[in-house]
Coordinates of C-alpha atoms (C1' of nucleotides) in Angstrom, one line a residue:
Chain A
M129 CA 2.0 -5.2 -2.8
S130 CA -1.4 -6.5 -1.9
D131 CA -3.1 -5.2 -4.9
E132 CA -2.2 -7.4 -7.8
S133 CA -1.1 -6.2 -11.1
S134 CA -0.2 -8.1 -14.2
A135 CA 3.4 -8.5 -14.2
A136 CA 5.5 -10.5 -16.8
L137 CA 7.0 -13.1 -15.1
P138 CA 10.6 -13.0 -15.2
P139 CA 12.5 -15.8 -16.7
E140 CA 12.9 -18.8 -14.6
P141 CA 16.4 -18.0 -13.1
A142 CA 19.4 -20.4 -13.7
V143 CA 19.1 -21.5 -10.0
P144 CA 19.2 -25.4 -10.2
T145 CA 18.0 -25.7 -6.2
E146 CA 14.9 -23.4 -7.2
P147 CA 12.4 -25.4 -5.5
T148 CA 8.8 -26.1 -7.3
R149 CA 6.2 -23.6 -6.0
T150 CA 2.7 -25.2 -6.5
T151 CA 0.7 -22.1 -4.9
T152 CA 2.3 -18.8 -6.7
P153 CA -0.3 -17.3 -8.9
I154 CA 1.9 -17.4 -12.1
A155 CA 0.9 -14.2 -13.9
S156 CA -0.6 -11.7 -11.3
Q157 CA 1.9 -10.7 -8.7
R158 CA 4.2 -7.8 -8.7
L159 CA 7.8 -8.4 -9.3
G160 CA 8.7 -7.3 -6.0
D161 CA 6.6 -9.8 -4.3
M162 CA 8.0 -12.5 -6.7
V163 CA 11.5 -11.5 -5.7
A164 CA 10.6 -11.6 -2.1
D165 CA 9.2 -15.1 -2.4
R166 CA 12.7 -16.2 -4.2
I167 CA 14.7 -14.8 -1.8
K168 CA 12.8 -16.5 1.0
D169 CA 13.3 -19.7 -0.7
Y170 CA 16.9 -18.9 -0.9
I171 CA 17.3 -18.3 2.7
I172 CA 15.3 -21.7 3.6
E173 CA 17.3 -23.6 1.0
R174 CA 20.5 -22.8 2.2
K175 CA 19.3 -23.0 5.7
L176 CA 20.7 -19.6 6.6
S177 CA 20.7 -17.9 10.0
E178 CA 21.4 -14.6 11.3
G179 CA 24.5 -12.9 10.4
D180 CA 24.9 -15.1 7.2
R181 CA 25.7 -13.0 4.2
L182 CA 23.3 -13.2 0.9
P183 CA 24.1 -12.3 -2.7
T184 CA 24.3 -8.7 -3.2
E185 CA 21.3 -6.9 -4.5
Q186 CA 23.2 -6.4 -8.1
Q187 CA 23.6 -10.4 -7.9
F188 CA 19.9 -11.1 -7.2
A189 CA 19.0 -8.7 -10.0
E190 CA 21.1 -11.0 -12.4
M191 CA 19.9 -14.0 -10.9
F192 CA 16.2 -13.1 -11.3
G193 CA 16.5 -11.3 -14.4
V194 CA 15.1 -7.8 -13.0
S195 CA 16.4 -4.5 -12.1
R196 CA 18.1 -4.0 -8.9
L197 CA 15.4 -1.5 -8.0
S198 CA 12.9 -4.4 -8.2
V199 CA 14.9 -6.4 -5.9
R200 CA 15.3 -3.5 -3.7
E201 CA 11.5 -3.5 -3.4
A202 CA 11.7 -7.0 -2.1
T203 CA 14.6 -6.6 0.2
R204 CA 12.8 -3.4 1.7
A205 CA 9.9 -5.3 2.4
L206 CA 11.8 -8.0 4.1
G207 CA 14.2 -5.7 5.8
F208 CA 11.0 -3.9 7.5
L209 CA 10.3 -7.0 9.4
G210 CA 13.8 -7.2 10.2
I211 CA 14.4 -10.5 8.0
L212 CA 17.2 -9.0 6.3
R213 CA 19.6 -6.0 7.1
S214 CA 21.8 -4.0 4.7
A215 CA 24.8 -2.1 5.0
P216 CA 27.1 -0.6 2.4
K217 CA 29.9 -2.3 1.3
R218 CA 28.7 -5.2 3.5
G219 CA 25.5 -6.1 1.5
L220 CA 22.5 -8.3 2.6
T221 CA 22.8 -10.1 5.6
I222 CA 20.0 -12.2 7.6
G223 CA 18.4 -10.3 10.3
R224 CA 16.2 -11.6 12.8
V225 CA 12.5 -10.6 13.1
D226 CA 11.9 -7.4 14.7
M227 CA 8.9 -7.8 16.6
D228 CA 9.1 -4.3 18.0
R229 CA 8.7 -3.2 14.6
V230 CA 5.9 -5.4 13.5
S231 CA 4.1 -4.7 16.7
T232 CA 4.5 -1.0 16.0
F233 CA 2.9 -0.9 12.5
L234 CA 0.4 -3.8 13.2
G235 CA -0.2 -1.8 16.3
F236 CA -1.1 1.1 15.0
H237 CA -3.0 -0.8 12.3
L238 CA -5.2 -2.1 15.1
A239 CA -6.1 1.3 15.9
M240 CA -7.7 1.9 12.7
S241 CA -9.9 -0.9 13.4
D242 CA -11.5 1.4 15.9
Y243 CA -11.7 -1.2 18.7
P244 CA -14.3 0.1 21.5
R245 CA -12.6 0.9 24.4
T246 CA -14.4 -1.4 26.6
Q247 CA -12.4 -4.3 24.4
L248 CA -9.3 -2.4 24.7
L249 CA -10.0 -2.6 28.6
K250 CA -11.1 -6.2 28.4
A251 CA -7.9 -7.4 26.5
R252 CA -5.8 -5.5 28.7
M253 CA -7.3 -6.9 31.8
V254 CA -7.0 -10.4 30.2
I255 CA -3.3 -9.9 29.6
E256 CA -2.4 -8.3 32.7
S257 CA -4.3 -10.6 35.0
G258 CA -3.0 -13.7 33.1
A259 CA 0.5 -12.6 33.1
L260 CA 0.4 -12.6 36.7
A261 CA 0.2 -16.2 37.1
E262 CA 3.9 -16.3 35.6
A263 CA 5.0 -13.0 37.4
V264 CA 4.0 -14.2 41.2
E265 CA 6.8 -16.6 41.7
R266 CA 9.4 -14.3 40.2
I267 CA 8.1 -11.1 42.6
A268 CA 7.6 -13.3 45.5
T269 CA 11.6 -14.6 45.3
D270 CA 13.5 -11.9 43.5
D271 CA 13.7 -8.8 45.7
A272 CA 15.2 -6.9 43.1
V273 CA 12.0 -7.1 40.8
Y274 CA 9.7 -6.4 43.8
Q275 CA 11.7 -3.2 44.9
R276 CA 11.9 -2.1 41.5
L277 CA 8.2 -2.1 41.1
C278 CA 7.5 -0.3 44.4
A279 CA 10.2 2.4 43.1
L280 CA 8.2 2.8 40.2
N281 CA 4.9 3.1 42.2
D282 CA 6.4 5.2 44.9
R283 CA 7.5 7.5 42.2
L284 CA 3.9 8.2 41.1
A285 CA 2.9 9.8 44.5
G286 CA 4.8 12.8 43.5
I287 CA 3.3 13.3 40.2
T288 CA 0.7 16.1 39.4
D289 CA 1.1 16.2 35.8
V290 CA -1.5 14.0 34.0
D291 CA 0.6 13.1 31.3
A292 CA 3.4 12.3 33.5
F293 CA 1.1 10.5 35.7
I294 CA 0.0 8.2 32.8
A295 CA 3.5 7.5 31.8
G296 CA 4.2 6.4 35.2
D297 CA 1.3 4.3 35.7
L298 CA 1.8 2.9 32.3
A299 CA 5.2 2.2 33.2
F300 CA 4.3 0.2 36.6
H301 CA 1.8 -1.9 34.6
Q302 CA 4.4 -2.4 31.8
A303 CA 7.1 -3.4 34.3
L304 CA 4.6 -5.7 36.2
L305 CA 3.8 -7.3 32.9
A306 CA 7.7 -7.5 32.2
S307 CA 8.3 -9.6 35.3
S308 CA 6.2 -12.4 33.8
Q309 CA 9.0 -12.7 31.4
V310 CA 6.5 -13.8 28.8
G311 CA 7.9 -12.0 25.7
P312 CA 4.6 -11.9 23.7
L313 CA 2.7 -10.9 26.3
I314 CA 4.8 -8.1 27.2
A315 CA 4.7 -6.9 23.2
F316 CA 1.1 -7.6 23.4
G317 CA 0.7 -5.1 26.5
G318 CA 3.2 -2.4 24.9
L319 CA 0.5 -2.7 21.8
L320 CA -2.3 -2.0 24.2
E321 CA -0.3 0.9 25.9
V322 CA -0.6 3.0 22.7
F323 CA -4.5 3.0 23.1
F324 CA -4.4 4.0 26.8
R325 CA -2.7 7.1 26.0
S326 CA -6.5 7.7 24.9
F327 CA -7.5 7.5 28.4
R328 CA -6.2 10.8 29.3
E329 CA -9.6 12.4 29.9
E330 CA -10.5 9.5 32.1
L331 CA -7.3 10.1 34.2
V332 CA -8.0 13.7 34.5
H333 CA -11.6 13.0 35.8
L334 CA -9.8 9.9 38.2
R335 CA -7.5 12.5 39.7
P336 CA -8.9 12.2 43.1
E337 CA -8.7 8.6 42.7
W338 CA -5.0 8.5 42.0
A339 CA -4.0 7.9 45.4
G340 CA -6.2 5.1 45.4
G341 CA -4.8 3.8 42.4
I342 CA -1.5 4.0 44.0
E343 CA -2.6 2.0 47.0
S344 CA -4.2 -0.8 44.7
H345 CA -0.4 -1.1 43.2
R346 CA 0.8 -1.5 46.4
A347 CA -2.0 -4.2 47.7
I348 CA -1.3 -6.0 44.3
L349 CA 2.5 -6.0 44.9
A350 CA 2.0 -7.2 48.5
A351 CA -0.5 -10.0 47.3
L352 CA 2.0 -11.2 45.0
R353 CA 4.8 -11.2 47.1
D354 CA 2.7 -13.6 49.4
R355 CA 2.0 -15.7 46.4
N356 CA -1.8 -14.9 46.5
L357 CA -2.2 -15.0 43.0
N358 CA -6.2 -14.9 42.8
L359 CA -6.1 -11.9 45.4
A360 CA -3.6 -10.4 43.1
R361 CA -5.7 -11.0 39.9
A362 CA -8.8 -9.7 41.8
L363 CA -7.3 -6.6 42.7
L364 CA -5.7 -5.8 39.6
E365 CA -9.2 -6.4 37.7
A366 CA -10.8 -4.1 40.1
H367 CA -8.5 -1.6 39.6
L368 CA -8.8 -1.5 35.8
S369 CA -12.2 -1.8 36.2
R370 CA -12.3 1.6 37.3
Y371 CA -12.1 2.9 33.7
F372 CA -15.4 0.9 32.7
S373 CA -17.3 3.4 34.3
R374 CA -16.0 6.4 32.2
V375 CA -16.4 4.6 28.6
Chain B
M208 CA 15.9 -1.3 7.2
S209 CA 17.2 -2.7 10.2
D210 CA 20.7 -1.5 9.6
E211 CA 20.9 2.2 10.3
S212 CA 22.9 4.3 8.0
S213 CA 23.4 8.2 8.2
A214 CA 20.7 9.8 6.1
A215 CA 20.5 13.5 5.8
L216 CA 17.2 14.4 7.4
P217 CA 14.9 15.7 5.0
P218 CA 13.6 19.1 5.8
E219 CA 10.6 19.2 8.0
P220 CA 7.5 18.9 5.5
A221 CA 5.1 21.6 5.5
V222 CA 2.4 19.7 7.3
P223 CA 0.8 21.7 10.0
T224 CA -0.3 18.7 11.9
E225 CA 2.8 17.0 11.9
P226 CA 3.0 15.5 15.7
T227 CA 5.8 16.0 17.7
R228 CA 7.7 12.9 17.7
T229 CA 10.2 12.3 20.9
T230 CA 11.4 8.6 20.1
T231 CA 12.8 8.9 16.7
P232 CA 16.4 8.7 16.0
I233 CA 16.8 12.1 14.2
A234 CA 20.0 11.5 12.1
S235 CA 20.4 7.6 11.8
Q236 CA 17.6 6.4 9.9
R237 CA 17.1 5.5 6.2
L238 CA 14.8 7.8 4.3
G239 CA 12.5 4.9 3.6
D240 CA 12.1 4.2 7.2
M241 CA 11.3 7.7 8.1
V242 CA 8.9 7.9 5.2
A243 CA 7.1 5.0 6.6
D244 CA 7.1 6.6 10.0
R245 CA 5.3 9.8 8.6
I246 CA 3.0 8.0 6.7
K247 CA 2.0 5.8 9.7
D248 CA 1.6 9.4 11.4
Y249 CA -0.5 10.9 8.5
I250 CA -2.8 7.7 8.8
I251 CA -3.3 8.0 12.7
E252 CA -3.7 11.9 12.4
R253 CA -6.4 11.7 9.9
K254 CA -8.1 8.7 11.5
L255 CA -8.0 6.9 8.1
S256 CA -9.7 3.3 7.8
E257 CA -9.5 0.5 5.1
G258 CA -10.3 1.7 1.9
D259 CA -9.7 5.5 2.2
R260 CA -7.6 7.4 -0.1
L261 CA -4.1 8.5 0.4
P262 CA -1.9 10.9 -1.4
T263 CA -0.2 9.8 -4.5
E264 CA 3.5 8.6 -4.3
Q265 CA 4.4 11.8 -6.0
Q266 CA 2.2 14.0 -3.5
F267 CA 4.0 12.2 -0.7
A268 CA 7.6 12.7 -2.2
E269 CA 7.2 16.6 -2.6
M270 CA 5.5 16.5 1.1
F271 CA 8.6 14.9 2.4
G272 CA 11.1 16.6 0.2
V273 CA 12.4 13.1 -1.1
S274 CA 12.2 11.2 -4.5
R275 CA 9.3 9.2 -5.4
L276 CA 11.4 6.2 -5.5
S277 CA 12.1 6.6 -1.4
V278 CA 8.4 6.9 -0.9
R279 CA 8.0 3.7 -2.9
E280 CA 10.8 2.2 -0.3
A281 CA 8.3 3.0 2.2
T282 CA 5.1 2.2 0.6
R283 CA 6.2 -1.3 -0.3
A284 CA 7.2 -2.0 3.1
L285 CA 3.7 -0.9 4.7
G286 CA 2.2 -2.8 1.5
F287 CA 4.1 -5.9 2.3
L288 CA 2.2 -5.9 5.6
G289 CA -1.1 -5.3 3.6
I290 CA -1.4 -1.9 5.6
L291 CA -1.1 -0.1 2.1
R292 CA -2.8 -0.8 -1.2
S293 CA -1.6 0.2 -4.4
A294 CA -3.0 0.4 -7.7
P295 CA -2.4 2.3 -11.3
K296 CA -4.5 5.3 -11.4
R297 CA -6.2 4.6 -8.3
G298 CA -3.0 5.3 -6.2
L299 CA -2.6 4.5 -2.7
T300 CA -5.4 3.6 -0.2
I301 CA -5.6 1.8 3.1
G302 CA -5.8 -1.9 3.0
R303 CA -5.8 -4.2 6.0
V304 CA -3.3 -6.4 7.5
D305 CA -2.6 -9.5 5.3
M306 CA -2.1 -12.2 7.8
D307 CA -1.4 -14.7 5.3
R308 CA 1.5 -12.7 4.1
V309 CA 2.9 -11.9 7.7
S310 CA 2.2 -15.5 8.4
T311 CA 4.4 -16.9 5.4
F312 CA 7.2 -14.6 6.1
L313 CA 7.2 -14.8 9.4
G314 CA 6.6 -18.2 9.8
F315 CA 9.6 -19.2 7.9
H316 CA 11.8 -17.0 10.2
L317 CA 10.5 -18.6 13.1
A318 CA 14.1 -20.5 14.1
M319 CA 15.3 -17.3 14.7
S320 CA 12.1 -15.9 16.7
D321 CA 13.3 -14.2 19.9
Y322 CA 10.7 -15.8 21.7
P323 CA 11.2 -19.3 23.1
R324 CA 8.6 -21.5 22.4
T325 CA 7.1 -21.9 26.0
Q326 CA 6.6 -18.3 25.9
L327 CA 4.6 -18.5 22.8
L328 CA 2.6 -21.4 24.5
K329 CA 2.1 -19.6 27.5
A330 CA 0.9 -16.4 25.8
R331 CA -1.5 -18.5 23.9
M332 CA -3.0 -19.7 27.0
V333 CA -3.2 -16.5 28.7
I334 CA -5.1 -15.1 25.7
E335 CA -7.4 -17.8 24.9
S336 CA -8.3 -18.6 28.2
G337 CA -8.8 -15.3 29.3
A338 CA -11.0 -14.7 26.6
L339 CA -13.3 -17.5 27.7
A340 CA -14.7 -15.2 30.4
E341 CA -16.1 -13.1 27.4
A342 CA -17.1 -16.2 25.1
V343 CA -19.0 -18.2 27.9
E344 CA -22.2 -16.1 27.7
R345 CA -22.2 -15.7 24.0
I346 CA -21.7 -19.6 23.5
A347 CA -24.2 -20.1 26.0
T348 CA -26.8 -18.2 24.5
D349 CA -26.4 -17.8 20.8
D350 CA -26.7 -21.3 19.6
A351 CA -25.7 -20.2 16.0
V352 CA -22.2 -19.6 17.5
Y353 CA -22.0 -22.9 19.6
Q354 CA -23.2 -24.7 16.3
R355 CA -20.4 -23.1 14.0
L356 CA -17.8 -24.3 16.5
C357 CA -19.1 -27.8 16.8
A358 CA -19.1 -27.9 13.0
L359 CA -15.4 -26.6 13.0
N360 CA -14.6 -29.5 15.5
D361 CA -16.4 -32.1 13.5
R362 CA -14.7 -31.1 10.4
L363 CA -11.2 -32.1 12.1
A364 CA -12.4 -35.6 12.5
G365 CA -12.4 -36.2 8.8
I366 CA -8.8 -35.0 8.1
T367 CA -5.6 -36.9 7.8
D368 CA -3.0 -34.4 6.2
V369 CA -1.1 -32.8 9.0
D370 CA -1.0 -29.3 7.3
A371 CA -5.0 -29.4 6.9
F372 CA -5.1 -30.6 10.6
I373 CA -3.2 -27.7 11.9
A374 CA -5.1 -25.2 9.9
G375 CA -8.5 -26.7 11.0
D376 CA -7.1 -26.7 14.5
L377 CA -6.2 -23.3 14.5
A378 CA -9.4 -22.4 12.8
F379 CA -11.4 -23.7 15.6
H380 CA -9.3 -22.0 18.1
Q381 CA -9.6 -18.5 16.3
A382 CA -13.2 -19.1 16.1
L383 CA -13.5 -19.9 19.7
L384 CA -11.4 -16.6 20.4
A385 CA -13.5 -14.7 18.1
S386 CA -16.4 -15.6 19.8
S387 CA -15.3 -13.4 22.8
Q388 CA -15.8 -10.5 20.4
V389 CA -12.8 -8.6 22.1
G390 CA -11.3 -7.4 19.1
P391 CA -7.5 -6.9 20.2
L392 CA -7.3 -10.2 21.8
I393 CA -8.5 -11.9 18.4
A394 CA -5.8 -10.1 17.0
F395 CA -3.2 -11.3 19.1
G396 CA -4.5 -14.8 18.7
G397 CA -4.0 -14.1 14.9
L398 CA -0.5 -13.0 15.8
L399 CA 0.5 -15.9 17.9
E400 CA -1.2 -18.3 15.0
V401 CA 1.9 -17.6 12.7
F402 CA 4.1 -19.1 15.4
F403 CA 1.7 -22.3 15.7
R404 CA 2.5 -23.2 12.1
S405 CA 5.9 -24.1 13.5
F406 CA 4.3 -26.7 15.6
R407 CA 4.1 -28.8 12.7
E408 CA 6.5 -31.6 14.1
E409 CA 4.4 -31.8 17.3
L410 CA 1.3 -32.5 15.5
V411 CA 2.9 -35.1 13.6
H412 CA 4.0 -36.8 16.7
L413 CA 0.8 -36.2 18.5
R414 CA -1.2 -37.8 15.6
P415 CA -2.3 -40.5 18.0
E416 CA -3.9 -37.8 20.3
W417 CA -5.8 -36.0 17.4
A418 CA -9.0 -37.6 18.3
G419 CA -8.4 -37.0 22.2
G420 CA -7.9 -33.3 20.9
I421 CA -11.3 -33.0 19.1
E422 CA -12.7 -34.7 22.4
S423 CA -11.2 -32.0 24.2
H424 CA -12.7 -29.2 22.0
R425 CA -16.2 -30.7 22.3
A426 CA -15.5 -31.1 26.4
I427 CA -14.7 -27.5 26.1
L428 CA -17.8 -26.4 24.2
A429 CA -19.9 -28.2 26.4
A430 CA -18.5 -26.7 29.4
L431 CA -18.9 -23.4 28.0
R432 CA -22.6 -24.2 27.0
D433 CA -23.1 -24.9 30.7
R434 CA -21.8 -21.6 31.6
N435 CA -19.0 -23.9 33.5
L436 CA -16.2 -21.1 32.9
N437 CA -13.5 -22.6 35.2
L438 CA -14.0 -26.2 34.0
A439 CA -13.7 -24.6 30.2
R440 CA -10.7 -22.8 31.2
A441 CA -9.1 -25.8 33.1
L442 CA -9.6 -27.8 30.1
L443 CA -8.5 -25.5 27.7
E444 CA -5.3 -25.1 29.5
A445 CA -4.8 -29.0 29.7
H446 CA -5.5 -29.1 26.1
L447 CA -2.9 -26.5 25.3
S448 CA -0.3 -27.9 27.8
R449 CA 0.1 -31.1 25.9
Y450 CA 2.7 -29.0 23.8
F451 CA 4.7 -28.3 26.6
S452 CA 6.2 -31.8 26.8
R453 CA 7.2 -31.3 23.1
V454 CA 9.2 -28.3 23.3
Chain C
dT57 C1' 57.7 -6.2 12.1
dC58 C1' 54.1 -4.1 13.9
dT59 C1' 50.8 -0.1 13.7
dA60 C1' 48.6 3.7 12.1
dT61 C1' 47.2 6.3 8.0
dT62 C1' 45.4 6.4 3.4
dT63 C1' 43.8 4.8 -0.6
dA64 C1' 41.0 1.7 -3.5
dT65 C1' 37.1 -0.9 -3.7
dA66 C1' 32.6 -2.8 -3.0
dT67 C1' 27.8 -2.0 -2.0
dT68 C1' 24.1 0.1 -0.5
dG69 C1' 21.2 4.6 -0.6
dT70 C1' 19.0 7.6 -3.2
dC71 C1' 18.0 10.3 -7.4
dA72 C1' 16.6 12.1 -12.3
dG73 C1' 14.1 10.8 -16.2
dA74 C1' 11.7 7.4 -18.8
dT75 C1' 8.2 3.9 -20.7
dG76 C1' 5.1 0.2 -19.8
dA77 C1' 0.9 -1.4 -17.6
dT78 C1' -3.4 -1.0 -15.5
dA79 C1' -7.5 1.7 -14.0
dT80 C1' -10.7 5.2 -14.0
dA81 C1' -13.2 9.2 -16.1
dG82 C1' -15.1 11.3 -20.0
dT83 C1' -17.0 11.4 -24.3
dC84 C1' -19.7 9.8 -28.2
dA85 C1' -22.4 6.8 -31.0
dA86 C1' -26.3 3.4 -31.2
Chain D
dT174 C1' -29.2 4.2 -21.2
dT175 C1' -25.4 1.2 -22.4
dG176 C1' -21.5 0.0 -24.7
dA177 C1' -17.3 1.3 -27.0
dC178 C1' -13.5 4.2 -27.4
dT179 C1' -10.1 7.8 -26.0
dA180 C1' -8.0 10.6 -22.7
dT181 C1' -5.6 11.0 -18.4
dA182 C1' -4.1 9.5 -13.8
dT183 C1' -0.7 6.7 -11.5
dC184 C1' 1.5 2.6 -10.1
dA185 C1' 5.4 -0.8 -12.0
dT186 C1' 9.5 -1.3 -13.7
dC187 C1' 13.5 0.1 -15.9
dT188 C1' 18.4 3.0 -17.2
dG189 C1' 22.0 5.2 -15.8
dA190 C1' 24.1 7.9 -12.5
dC191 C1' 26.2 9.6 -7.9
dA192 C1' 26.3 10.0 -2.7
dA193 C1' 27.3 7.5 1.3
dT194 C1' 29.2 3.8 4.1
dA195 C1' 31.9 0.3 5.0
dT196 C1' 35.8 -3.0 4.6
dA197 C1' 40.0 -4.5 2.4
dA198 C1' 44.4 -3.5 0.7
dA199 C1' 48.6 -0.7 0.2
dT200 C1' 51.7 2.6 2.5
dA201 C1' 54.5 5.0 5.3
dG202 C1' 56.6 5.6 9.9
dA203 C1' 58.3 3.8 14.0

DNA sequence: TCTATTTATATTGTCAGATGATATAGTCAA
DNA sequence: TTGACTATATCATCTGACAATATAAATAGA
């Protein structure tokens, strides 16, 4: 792991295509980390892609001259990112990066950074507002998207429970973000959503303004349908700015 | 890992602060994945931060009713991202995300990334452009920040190696983003940076335009120092748009 | 001959028990 | 007080094993 400990370097495996590595600290990595590097190099050299088979854990263990469990430490790490997949009998295959998984774990780690809530709000405003530039055309031309957003917003009107309102409100915002079809932004917005559950207190106090918030959503949608990006942005930013007075 | 196998759910541990989890598939995760989730929750609930001690592997094993090796499968995964650190005698502590590690492993996997590069570019433009609204005042009033950014940019002029240029260019952009002091945006930019190492080819082809890029950086800084946010944004967006013709 | 079922095999998932390596705390002597 | 030594704690890695799961092969029946 990140801490370094002196591990005996396993003998160079008899892999003729082993590339020269000029940056690996030779004597200070854990075996598992070294194995992960070797597996990565194996994948790169053979230009493997998703679904391709890899050697088994036991074969890797023999290749690298380590125990199978040490190989597992590497494959677990790579699997955690989704890079590898494993199944009984079938063995190891190439996966694809699981951005949701990465985001989930990086996200809670970001939470530990104790970001001030003003920063969370600012980040949210940048992302949601910036995404509107990509969302506006789609909302204006694709009536199904527009209607779905309206439906999500209308559903808010009947909600009286604060947790349900939070969930509904976030769902609306996330759907709005999703209409941008910019995957990374959607993922980042999802990350930020984790923190906005902590704004529960604010939403309790803002209860008299819930109806106003629903109206704001409507106005934003109407501006987007009319392709008035600047107005939509201004309305969204004003809408999210309500929280600043509460933090 | 990503593949699911039916694992007997360990008995609910006697941890009174165990939160309710409504989204975990109960019977289809590997133990190591479940343990990773539990550790994540443990960290969240206790609001632990970097350097804080965690229970030992053996203690976690007893808490969760699994073997120590199963705990290690989880801690290895979390440690791989740098979220946990482990050392003999000392035990497990909270680390910080190891962006270099993440970068190395996500970077090689880029070809299989879910996100089209146009989306990555768009996300980057939203985040960096949006952050300027927060950065502008600081750059205009804090000469040390402005000078540091200028120095980073000047350093680019002497670089001829493409990898060094990438690193220097990204460092400039990250420092620009950092001057916004909006932590989440900085983190998201850091995540996106991982993917921009894959634009190596583009930068090779754009070599005749490196000097122009450096000039763009200068113009952006000058606009920010003059508090001309709209101009700075337009310049930044134009600067990043060069990549669109390459994807 | 084809299909369904059963059996065998392959490989990961998890465990118990153990030793080695590393780091920290405590003790003692100068 | 400082440095050296010893004891202790805990991770790092291993061997050996069985359980669980999935796939391939063999067999039986229509």
